[in-house]
């Protein structure tokens, strides 16, 4: 019973940490949860590994983040968690963009968008597209970046996600 409660607590906190920008605290929580992650089912591992991956991305530990995002994607496939699979692929895309591996990012993004379209959730599709839109930002392709961010603003508006719409608006600015 305690394992299930710990998984739910940490899985829920992954969004709190991200939205609130509490990355240092998140790293500490996930570091202490290594044994918990290993003791979980593939489905629970997926959720926790995705949380760990995004936490490490924000902590600029890109290699470690990629390791956990790849593990999350593999666990998601095994457990049939389509949303978590799309998310893990989106994080991998973001990491490849940040590391300057644009061809890898585009291939992973295409896979992530395909996976997210089956979910019929504009939020996840938008998140997947946001990651690849950053390749235009980093490569200083201003027109493409502005077009991509404008489309994302509309997508997040349709998803009724104010947080991500504001984020896309800031990127457009």
Short mmCIF file of N, CA and C in Angstrom, two decimals, residues 2-4 6-7 10 28-41 44-45 48-49 52 68 71:
data_model
loop_
_atom_site.label_atom_id
_atom_site.label_comp_id
_atom_site.label_asym_id
_atom_site.label_seq_id
_atom_site.Cartn_x
_atom_site.Cartn_y
_atom_site.Cartn_z
N UNK A 2 1.97 1.21 0.74
CA UNK A 2 2.85 2.39 0.81
C UNK A 2 3.53 2.65 -0.54
N UNK A 3 3.86 1.59 -1.27
CA UNK A 3 4.47 1.74 -2.58
C UNK A 3 3.52 2.48 -3.52
N UNK A 4 2.26 2.07 -3.55
CA UNK A 4 1.27 2.71 -4.42
C UNK A 4 1.08 4.18 -4.05
N UNK A 6 3.28 6.13 -2.53
CA UNK A 6 4.51 6.86 -2.88
C UNK A 6 4.55 7.16 -4.37
N UNK A 7 4.15 6.18 -5.18
CA UNK A 7 4.13 6.38 -6.64
C UNK A 7 3.16 7.50 -6.99
N UNK A 10 4.60 10.99 -5.95
CA UNK A 10 5.68 11.49 -6.78
C UNK A 10 5.20 11.75 -8.22
N UNK A 28 16.06 16.38 -6.07
CA UNK A 28 16.24 15.70 -4.78
C UNK A 28 15.19 14.61 -4.56
N UNK A 29 13.94 14.91 -4.84
CA UNK A 29 12.87 13.92 -4.67
C UNK A 29 13.10 12.70 -5.55
N UNK A 30 13.40 12.94 -6.82
CA UNK A 30 13.58 11.82 -7.73
C UNK A 30 14.86 11.04 -7.42
N UNK A 31 15.92 11.72 -7.01
CA UNK A 31 17.16 11.02 -6.64
C UNK A 31 16.87 10.06 -5.49
N UNK A 32 16.10 10.51 -4.53
CA UNK A 32 15.77 9.67 -3.38
C UNK A 32 14.79 8.56 -3.75
N UNK A 33 14.17 8.65 -4.91
CA UNK A 33 13.16 7.67 -5.32
C UNK A 33 13.72 6.59 -6.24
N UNK A 34 15.04 6.54 -6.43
CA UNK A 34 15.62 5.53 -7.32
C UNK A 34 15.15 4.11 -6.98
N UNK A 35 15.20 3.73 -5.72
CA UNK A 35 14.77 2.38 -5.31
C UNK A 35 13.28 2.20 -5.57
N UNK A 36 12.50 3.23 -5.32
CA UNK A 36 11.06 3.17 -5.57
C UNK A 36 10.79 2.90 -7.04
N UNK A 37 11.49 3.62 -7.91
CA UNK A 37 11.28 3.46 -9.35
C UNK A 37 11.57 2.02 -9.77
N UNK A 38 12.66 1.48 -9.28
CA UNK A 38 13.05 0.11 -9.67
C UNK A 38 12.07 -0.93 -9.14
N UNK A 39 11.37 -0.64 -8.05
CA UNK A 39 10.44 -1.60 -7.45
C UNK A 39 9.06 -1.58 -8.11
N UNK A 40 8.82 -0.66 -9.02
CA UNK A 40 7.49 -0.46 -9.60
C UNK A 40 7.24 -1.33 -10.83
N UNK A 41 5.97 -1.38 -11.19
CA UNK A 41 5.56 -1.99 -12.44
C UNK A 41 6.05 -1.12 -13.60
N UNK A 44 4.04 2.18 -13.77
CA UNK A 44 4.43 3.19 -12.78
C UNK A 44 5.84 3.71 -13.05
N UNK A 45 6.73 2.83 -13.51
CA UNK A 45 8.07 3.28 -13.86
C UNK A 45 8.00 4.34 -14.95
N UNK A 48 7.06 7.74 -13.47
CA UNK A 48 8.13 8.30 -12.65
C UNK A 48 9.36 8.64 -13.48
N UNK A 49 9.70 7.80 -14.43
CA UNK A 49 10.86 8.08 -15.29
C UNK A 49 10.63 9.32 -16.13
N UNK A 52 11.28 12.17 -13.86
CA UNK A 52 12.72 12.31 -13.62
C UNK A 52 13.39 12.92 -14.85
N UNK A 68 16.80 8.59 -19.00
CA UNK A 68 15.52 8.32 -18.35
C UNK A 68 14.35 8.45 -19.32
N UNK A 71 14.27 5.25 -21.26
CA UNK A 71 13.71 4.18 -20.41
C UNK A 71 12.21 4.35 -20.26
#
